[in-house]
Amino acid sequence: MICKCGKPISKTSKNCRPCWDKIRGTSNGLAESSIYNRWYLMKRRCYRKSDPRYEDYGGRGIKVCDRWLVFLNYYEDMGQPPFKGAQIDRIDNDKDYEPSNCKWVTPSENSQNMRRAKKNKDKFKTLSKNDLCFDCIKKHF
């Protein structure tokens, strides 16, 4: 078999080692960084059915754009988080992770851009305990 770059690879591999390192971001020391971890978790939410958040992302059809499937492209577009604790946020929660729909935000800003209501089988709106905010609970007591 042949890698996309033209180098021979084994039958069980999809890429040669240099190409795999480029995809993973390991050739530049970023694989252990927080931005790499955020990228990895973003992809996992969208594509791994065993991820606890898959239902809210991949299960709803949310994907990562083809360009961002390669870590270095994601890093080139988003750069380092601009401040400690910065989180990636989709501007429109019903659209994919892509450069035109993502920005860095504080955790507080990110929590304001969440879908609050979920529909059960009978199509009644219900809230999970994770969806309730402390301020909302205080209003009722």
PDB file of C-alpha atoms in Angstrom:
ATOM      1  CA  MET A   1       0.000   0.000   0.000  1.00  0.00           C
ATOM      2  CA  ILE A   2       1.025   3.605  -0.570  1.00  0.00           C
ATOM      3  CA  CYS A   3       0.529   6.641   1.723  1.00  0.00           C
ATOM      4  CA  LYS A   4      -1.000   9.805   0.238  1.00  0.00           C
ATOM      5  CA  CYS A   5       2.500  11.308   0.164  1.00  0.00           C
ATOM      6  CA  GLY A   6       3.741   8.416  -2.000  1.00  0.00           C
ATOM      7  CA  LYS A   7       5.733   6.476   0.616  1.00  0.00           C
ATOM      8  CA  PRO A   8       5.059   2.740   1.014  1.00  0.00           C
ATOM      9  CA  ILE A   9       3.102   1.681   4.130  1.00  0.00           C
ATOM     10  CA  SER A  10       1.940  -1.598   5.642  1.00  0.00           C
ATOM     11  CA  LYS A  11      -1.492  -3.050   4.853  1.00  0.00           C
ATOM     12  CA  THR A  12      -2.775  -2.113   8.311  1.00  0.00           C
ATOM     13  CA  SER A  13      -1.668   1.548   8.171  1.00  0.00           C
ATOM     14  CA  LYS A  14      -3.473   4.512   6.665  1.00  0.00           C
ATOM     15  CA  ASN A  15      -0.473   6.857   6.749  1.00  0.00           C
ATOM     16  CA  CYS A  16       3.319   6.703   6.963  1.00  0.00           C
ATOM     17  CA  ARG A  17       4.863   7.842  10.271  1.00  0.00           C
ATOM     18  CA  PRO A  18       5.809  11.388   9.137  1.00  0.00           C
ATOM     19  CA  CYS A  19       2.289  11.971   7.757  1.00  0.00           C
ATOM     20  CA  TRP A  20       0.702  10.512  10.910  1.00  0.00           C
ATOM     21  CA  ASP A  21       2.867  12.775  13.085  1.00  0.00           C
ATOM     22  CA  LYS A  22       1.756  15.766  11.005  1.00  0.00           C
ATOM     23  CA  ILE A  23      -1.927  14.827  11.387  1.00  0.00           C
ATOM     24  CA  ARG A  24      -1.561  14.307  15.139  1.00  0.00           C
ATOM     25  CA  GLY A  25       0.625  17.343  15.654  1.00  0.00           C
ATOM     26  CA  THR A  26       3.360  15.325  17.355  1.00  0.00           C
ATOM     27  CA  SER A  27       6.157  16.498  15.103  1.00  0.00           C
ATOM     28  CA  ASN A  28       6.047  19.993  16.618  1.00  0.00           C
ATOM     29  CA  GLY A  29       5.585  19.224  20.323  1.00  0.00           C
ATOM     30  CA  LEU A  30       1.927  20.294  20.460  1.00  0.00           C
ATOM     31  CA  ALA A  31       0.471  16.824  21.103  1.00  0.00           C
ATOM     32  CA  GLU A  32       0.722  17.308  24.877  1.00  0.00           C
ATOM     33  CA  SER A  33      -0.667  20.864  24.814  1.00  0.00           C
ATOM     34  CA  SER A  34      -4.079  22.026  25.995  1.00  0.00           C
ATOM     35  CA  ILE A  35      -5.029  23.164  22.477  1.00  0.00           C
ATOM     36  CA  TYR A  36      -4.330  19.670  21.135  1.00  0.00           C
ATOM     37  CA  ASN A  37      -6.484  18.219  23.913  1.00  0.00           C
ATOM     38  CA  ARG A  38      -9.333  20.601  23.036  1.00  0.00           C
ATOM     39  CA  TRP A  39      -9.078  19.587  19.370  1.00  0.00           C
ATOM     40  CA  TYR A  40      -9.056  15.895  20.287  1.00  0.00           C
ATOM     41  CA  LEU A  41     -12.110  16.241  22.555  1.00  0.00           C
ATOM     42  CA  MET A  42     -13.958  18.259  19.884  1.00  0.00           C
ATOM     43  CA  LYS A  43     -13.435  15.444  17.364  1.00  0.00           C
ATOM     44  CA  ARG A  44     -14.323  12.783  19.929  1.00  0.00           C
ATOM     45  CA  ARG A  45     -17.669  14.449  20.774  1.00  0.00           C
ATOM     46  CA  CYS A  46     -18.532  14.474  17.075  1.00  0.00           C
ATOM     47  CA  TYR A  47     -17.382  11.019  15.962  1.00  0.00           C
ATOM     48  CA  ARG A  48     -17.033   8.564  18.861  1.00  0.00           C
ATOM     49  CA  LYS A  49     -20.413   7.088  19.759  1.00  0.00           C
ATOM     50  CA  SER A  50     -19.102   5.957  23.150  1.00  0.00           C
ATOM     51  CA  ASP A  51     -18.311   9.552  24.170  1.00  0.00           C
ATOM     52  CA  PRO A  52     -20.777  10.781  26.836  1.00  0.00           C
ATOM     53  CA  ARG A  53     -21.395  13.996  24.835  1.00  0.00           C
ATOM     54  CA  TYR A  54     -21.825  12.287  21.442  1.00  0.00           C
ATOM     55  CA  GLU A  55     -25.623  12.586  21.600  1.00  0.00           C
ATOM     56  CA  ASP A  56     -25.348  16.384  21.846  1.00  0.00           C
ATOM     57  CA  TYR A  57     -22.823  16.671  19.013  1.00  0.00           C
ATOM     58  CA  GLY A  58     -22.275  13.825  16.533  1.00  0.00           C
ATOM     59  CA  GLY A  59     -25.699  12.393  17.359  1.00  0.00           C
ATOM     60  CA  ARG A  60     -27.254  15.676  16.188  1.00  0.00           C
ATOM     61  CA  GLY A  61     -25.182  15.700  13.003  1.00  0.00           C
ATOM     62  CA  ILE A  62     -22.538  18.159  14.227  1.00  0.00           C
ATOM     63  CA  LYS A  63     -19.222  17.480  12.473  1.00  0.00           C
ATOM     64  CA  VAL A  64     -15.722  18.884  12.311  1.00  0.00           C
ATOM     65  CA  CYS A  65     -14.949  20.429   8.914  1.00  0.00           C
ATOM     66  CA  ASP A  66     -12.592  18.401   6.720  1.00  0.00           C
ATOM     67  CA  ARG A  67      -9.803  20.964   7.094  1.00  0.00           C
ATOM     68  CA  TRP A  68      -9.868  20.665  10.896  1.00  0.00           C
ATOM     69  CA  LEU A  69      -9.566  16.886  10.881  1.00  0.00           C
ATOM     70  CA  VAL A  70      -5.828  17.650  10.645  1.00  0.00           C
ATOM     71  CA  PHE A  71      -4.645  19.226  13.908  1.00  0.00           C
ATOM     72  CA  LEU A  72      -2.156  21.637  12.342  1.00  0.00           C
ATOM     73  CA  ASN A  73      -4.902  23.167  10.170  1.00  0.00           C
ATOM     74  CA  TYR A  74      -7.086  23.679  13.255  1.00  0.00           C
ATOM     75  CA  TYR A  75      -4.113  25.215  15.075  1.00  0.00           C
ATOM     76  CA  GLU A  76      -3.323  27.481  12.115  1.00  0.00           C
ATOM     77  CA  ASP A  77      -6.920  28.759  12.002  1.00  0.00           C
ATOM     78  CA  MET A  78      -7.605  29.121  15.743  1.00  0.00           C
ATOM     79  CA  GLY A  79      -4.118  29.724  17.149  1.00  0.00           C
ATOM     80  CA  GLN A  80      -3.293  29.434  20.825  1.00  0.00           C
ATOM     81  CA  PRO A  81      -6.161  30.181  23.217  1.00  0.00           C
ATOM     82  CA  PRO A  82      -5.937  33.947  23.873  1.00  0.00           C
ATOM     83  CA  PHE A  83      -6.329  33.603  27.662  1.00  0.00           C
ATOM     84  CA  LYS A  84      -6.218  30.946  30.351  1.00  0.00           C
ATOM     85  CA  GLY A  85      -9.400  28.875  30.442  1.00  0.00           C
ATOM     86  CA  ALA A  86     -10.511  29.881  26.926  1.00  0.00           C
ATOM     87  CA  GLN A  87     -12.946  27.436  25.347  1.00  0.00           C
ATOM     88  CA  ILE A  88     -13.866  26.833  21.717  1.00  0.00           C
ATOM     89  CA  ASP A  89     -17.447  27.896  21.027  1.00  0.00           C
ATOM     90  CA  ARG A  90     -19.661  27.400  18.008  1.00  0.00           C
ATOM     91  CA  ILE A  91     -21.414  30.668  17.203  1.00  0.00           C
ATOM     92  CA  ASP A  92     -24.427  28.770  15.830  1.00  0.00           C
ATOM     93  CA  ASN A  93     -25.010  25.622  17.906  1.00  0.00           C
ATOM     94  CA  ASP A  94     -26.719  23.895  14.987  1.00  0.00           C
ATOM     95  CA  LYS A  95     -23.734  24.265  12.646  1.00  0.00           C
ATOM     96  CA  ASP A  96     -20.441  22.376  12.444  1.00  0.00           C
ATOM     97  CA  TYR A  97     -17.039  23.119  13.914  1.00  0.00           C
ATOM     98  CA  GLU A  98     -15.434  25.227  11.178  1.00  0.00           C
ATOM     99  CA  PRO A  99     -13.427  28.477  11.069  1.00  0.00           C
ATOM    100  CA  SER A 100     -16.388  30.734  10.261  1.00  0.00           C
ATOM    101  CA  ASN A 101     -18.494  29.288  13.109  1.00  0.00           C
ATOM    102  CA  CYS A 102     -15.968  29.118  15.966  1.00  0.00           C
ATOM    103  CA  LYS A 103     -14.417  31.566  18.406  1.00  0.00           C
ATOM    104  CA  TRP A 104     -12.629  31.549  21.760  1.00  0.00           C
ATOM    105  CA  VAL A 105     -14.827  32.414  24.751  1.00  0.00           C
ATOM    106  CA  THR A 106     -14.770  32.305  28.540  1.00  0.00           C
ATOM    107  CA  PRO A 107     -16.461  29.324  30.246  1.00  0.00           C
ATOM    108  CA  SER A 108     -19.237  31.705  31.347  1.00  0.00           C
ATOM    109  CA  GLU A 109     -19.877  32.871  27.779  1.00  0.00           C
ATOM    110  CA  ASN A 110     -19.814  29.274  26.542  1.00  0.00           C
ATOM    111  CA  SER A 111     -22.436  28.177  29.069  1.00  0.00           C
ATOM    112  CA  GLN A 112     -24.807  30.870  27.764  1.00  0.00           C
ATOM    113  CA  ASN A 113     -24.701  29.354  24.278  1.00  0.00           C
ATOM    114  CA  MET A 114     -26.061  25.945  25.317  1.00  0.00           C
ATOM    115  CA  ARG A 115     -29.239  24.221  24.285  1.00  0.00           C
ATOM    116  CA  ARG A 116     -31.256  24.105  27.516  1.00  0.00           C
ATOM    117  CA  ALA A 117     -34.267  21.958  26.657  1.00  0.00           C
ATOM    118  CA  LYS A 118     -34.251  18.372  25.526  1.00  0.00           C
ATOM    119  CA  LYS A 119     -37.165  16.466  24.007  1.00  0.00           C
ATOM    120  CA  ASN A 120     -38.132  13.098  25.380  1.00  0.00           C
ATOM    121  CA  LYS A 121     -39.899  10.356  23.405  1.00  0.00           C
ATOM    122  CA  ASP A 122     -43.284  12.017  23.948  1.00  0.00           C
ATOM    123  CA  LYS A 123     -41.893  15.337  22.637  1.00  0.00           C
ATOM    124  CA  PHE A 124     -42.407  17.075  25.990  1.00  0.00           C
ATOM    125  CA  LYS A 125     -39.588  19.377  26.940  1.00  0.00           C
ATOM    126  CA  THR A 126     -37.590  18.232  29.947  1.00  0.00           C
ATOM    127  CA  LEU A 127     -34.434  19.478  31.578  1.00  0.00           C
ATOM    128  CA  SER A 128     -31.634  17.308  32.860  1.00  0.00           C
ATOM    129  CA  LYS A 129     -29.974  18.271  36.136  1.00  0.00           C
ATOM    130  CA  ASN A 130     -26.906  19.326  34.131  1.00  0.00           C
ATOM    131  CA  ASP A 131     -29.058  21.772  32.154  1.00  0.00           C
ATOM    132  CA  LEU A 132     -30.266  23.671  35.211  1.00  0.00           C
ATOM    133  CA  CYS A 133     -28.321  26.718  36.249  1.00  0.00           C
ATOM    134  CA  PHE A 134     -27.940  27.833  39.855  1.00  0.00           C
ATOM    135  CA  ASP A 135     -29.564  31.227  39.194  1.00  0.00           C
ATOM    136  CA  CYS A 136     -32.631  29.519  37.678  1.00  0.00           C
ATOM    137  CA  ILE A 137     -33.037  27.306  40.733  1.00  0.00           C
ATOM    138  CA  LYS A 138     -32.684  30.279  43.122  1.00  0.00           C
ATOM    139  CA  LYS A 139     -35.609  32.048  41.412  1.00  0.00           C
ATOM    140  CA  HIS A 140     -37.970  29.238  42.400  1.00  0.00           C
ATOM    141  CA  PHE A 141     -37.034  29.152  46.110  1.00  0.00           C
TER     142      PHE A 141
END
